Amino acid sequence: MSILGNRVLRREDRGFLTHGARFTADVDDARLDGAAWVTFIRSSMAHAQIAVDASAAVGMPGVVGVYTAADLDGPTVLPGVVPLFPEPMLNRPILATDTVRFVGECVAVIVAEDPYQGADAAEAVEVDYKPLPVAVDLEQAATDVTVIHDQVGTNLAIDFTDLGMATGISDDSFFSDCEVALEGRVVHQRTAAAPLEPRSTAAAWDDDKLVVWISNQGPHSVRGALEALYGDRATGGVQVIVPDVGGGFGAKLAPYPEDVLLPWLSAMVGCPVRWFETRTENMLAMGPGRAHVHRFGIGGTPDGSITHYRLDVLVDSGAYTRIGAFLPMFTLPMTVGPYDIPNVENGARAVVTNTTPTEAYRGAGRPEATLTLERAIDMFAGEIGMDPAEVRRRNFLRAEDFPVTTSVGTEYDSGDYEASLDLVLRAAGYDDLRAEQVRRRQDGDVTQLGIGIASYVEVTAGPAPGSSEYARVEITPEGRARIRPGTLSHGQGHMTTFSMIAADRLGMDIEDIEFVQGDTDLVAEGTGTFGSRSTQLAGSSVHVAAGQVVDEARRVAADLLEANVEDVVFDRASGTFHVVGSPSVARTWADVAATGEELAAESNETMACTYPFGTHLAVVEIDTDTGAVRLERLVACDDAGTIINPVIVEGQRHGGIAQGVAQALLEEVAYDDEGNPQTANFVDYGIISMAELPSFDLVPLETPTPNNPLGVKGIGESGAVGATPAVANAVVDGLSHLGIRHLDVPLGPQRVWEAIRAVTG
Ligand code: MCN
């Protein structure tokens, strides 16, 4: 019987629970002996001309190097991060030269014998600021009132319509055929990835070889960036090692200026160097996510049919174009979500502001498409006086029509959206919830009940049409197996699930599978972990390569059995090879391996992306006296195709839902009008905890995809896609009898209380 689908506990947790994790800052490697510590000096102003005088730091106790942009004779600008696009004009300087454009931008760097000496010397660096006008608000910045990059002359960094990735936005006549039409604006606030392990990097030159340790989601991508910057000097090659990682959530994807400067610093001071950031540095300088403002229009008929939809996206790039600026490439293809809406138009623009450059954050473009669409559907339902569940049901793409190409040209693989809605409504007891809501309204209860539904479809292993990921499978001399995927598990449990995939194919116990990742000298190729791509791409490559290894082993076994290879079968249940009909005379993996023949295979096949979907239902209680919202229930159905390991999938859903709820109720990276961060630590930033969350009800559904041999879709981000709109819809629903039609997230008590006061006086 196959191990796939079994509730196997995470193999990696044994180590974490006994000796603990070994993060980059814990690395104990002889190549880092005698390492000096790096401290960055950061801008305290959002937009200013600067003059840096670091001379007072030179010669301070323990200080071995003091550098400003003027000293750099190595790399000065961070390379572009999204190869799909032309090299952007607004790449970030590694150290600011004459202008700073956000609080937290690096202006100078100290290398010292210990971090405390580095902190003291940093105090001695003088930065003279001549303030410039700031552009913090995204919509204002889009009007070019204050231009941030003089050499470009506009804050518009990318127009996705010009790139042919959007239809463009027409005029109001677009909705002229609609009996019912309404429009709205939805703010997607900036949220921090806030991994428990902040960023950390170390670098050493081992003769002509550059070795870098980094807390990151894709060692090979980092190696590529470092080769581009240091290839001439690193004639012995570049090795990137990623030890245990305490969360990334998308923000540790591309290397940052701090990371890529370390090799240069190491060469300058002549010893290895290490860096790790404080929580405040992390909140200032690691890119946040979301940061969209959308305008939408929706139109249809009073009987609930939606015929027209418009989505106009503005995304905040922050001061330079990093991954966040490009994420509409995932928002636009998901414009119509799970619905059959024939007339659609969309547009997207990325705009620079005097804030920290934005990055990917769990969901990266798809939660944004979903929140706007699901708010629009609820507002449409309110306008025509129809139950929001019914409006969704009437407009879903039908299960029998898959595979289906949507009106924006996205090719969905498999799905049954109505099934996910029905399962959730049943599990939640929807009719009873509505009855209870009516009762509380009639009784004038202070605590009102809100019920919110969100249906979604998202894309994993995107962007379309598809991509590939490397994996190698090899048999060890003892007859066990070793797998080397090009992805990087940083909390997702790949050691367990990928071992299950290999064990299933090789007929071995998962304890016989050795898992190797995170070292470019040990794994030949790779792209990394993001976009919930790992299982469908690297997992499938493990599956394919393991199948090839079995075929090779059959040939070797045939020699041992003195039989024709066509007559030899592999029995996966026992993990042995035998001649057809003679199972008693069998050869084991150990027998085959003992011949000394190399048994190994690699796979890196391109596979189409997949489209996981689901429905979330949130129940909230709203204290109408104080505006406090409490999430009482969250019922979620998240389809991820065939499930490899339900325990891990449930864990991924829990984590994603928690972060989705956080966006709906709590978390926001905030700036004042001058661009000063207001949330630079975990006291001011309302990071979600167990105290704010109920136990979630997870409803299973498996709709295998035809797009890869395992039938799997991604699950890593689904929770974050579905939960935010479900909770947001629940809060507005709970206040709709007061005449409230829309509220922007995060729905903290003050915002909710003010909204109630505005309508009740
Ligand atoms: N899985 C499964 N069956 C499926 C799909 C997935 O058993 N049908 C399992 C996988 O084998 C894997 C896990 O679920 O162990 C997640 O797989 P997948 O959906 O392929 O996603 P990735 O492994 O590519 O992870 C990326 C995704 C993203 S994009 C973010 S952001 C995110 C996330 O995963 N960041 C995380 N989950 C995180 N979890 C932790 N603990 N920390 C982060 O930083």
Short mmCIF file of N, CA, C and O in Angstrom, two decimals, residues 12-22 26 244:
data_model
loop_
_atom_site.label_atom_id
_atom_site.label_comp_id
_atom_site.label_asym_id
_atom_site.label_seq_id
_atom_site.Cartn_x
_atom_site.Cartn_y
_atom_site.Cartn_z
N GLU A 12 11.67 16.05 10.18
CA GLU A 12 12.61 17.11 10.57
C GLU A 12 12.42 17.55 12.01
O GLU A 12 13.33 18.11 12.61
N ASP A 13 11.24 17.28 12.57
CA ASP A 13 10.98 17.80 13.92
C ASP A 13 11.80 17.12 15.00
O ASP A 13 12.03 17.69 16.06
N ARG A 14 12.25 15.89 14.72
CA ARG A 14 13.09 15.22 15.72
C ARG A 14 14.30 16.08 16.06
O ARG A 14 14.62 16.30 17.22
N GLY A 15 14.95 16.58 15.02
CA GLY A 15 16.12 17.43 15.25
C GLY A 15 15.74 18.74 15.92
O GLY A 15 16.36 19.17 16.89
N PHE A 16 14.68 19.36 15.41
CA PHE A 16 14.28 20.66 15.97
C PHE A 16 13.91 20.53 17.45
O PHE A 16 14.17 21.43 18.24
N LEU A 17 13.30 19.40 17.79
CA LEU A 17 12.83 19.24 19.17
C LEU A 17 13.92 18.73 20.11
O LEU A 17 13.76 18.82 21.33
N THR A 18 15.02 18.24 19.57
CA THR A 18 16.08 17.74 20.45
C THR A 18 17.25 18.73 20.49
O THR A 18 17.36 19.52 21.42
N HIS A 19 18.07 18.76 19.42
CA HIS A 19 19.20 19.71 19.47
C HIS A 19 18.79 21.12 19.08
O HIS A 19 19.52 22.07 19.29
N GLY A 20 17.60 21.30 18.48
CA GLY A 20 17.18 22.63 18.05
C GLY A 20 17.64 22.91 16.64
O GLY A 20 18.42 22.15 16.06
N ALA A 21 17.14 24.02 16.09
CA ALA A 21 17.53 24.39 14.74
C ALA A 21 18.93 24.99 14.74
O ALA A 21 19.41 25.44 15.78
N ARG A 22 19.59 24.94 13.57
CA ARG A 22 20.89 25.61 13.43
C ARG A 22 20.74 26.66 12.34
O ARG A 22 20.79 26.36 11.15
N ASP A 26 24.07 30.60 13.80
CA ASP A 26 24.65 29.54 14.65
C ASP A 26 25.74 28.75 13.93
O ASP A 26 26.33 27.86 14.54
N ASP A 244 19.32 25.85 8.56
CA ASP A 244 17.90 25.92 8.90
C ASP A 244 17.42 27.37 8.77
O ASP A 244 18.17 28.31 9.06
#
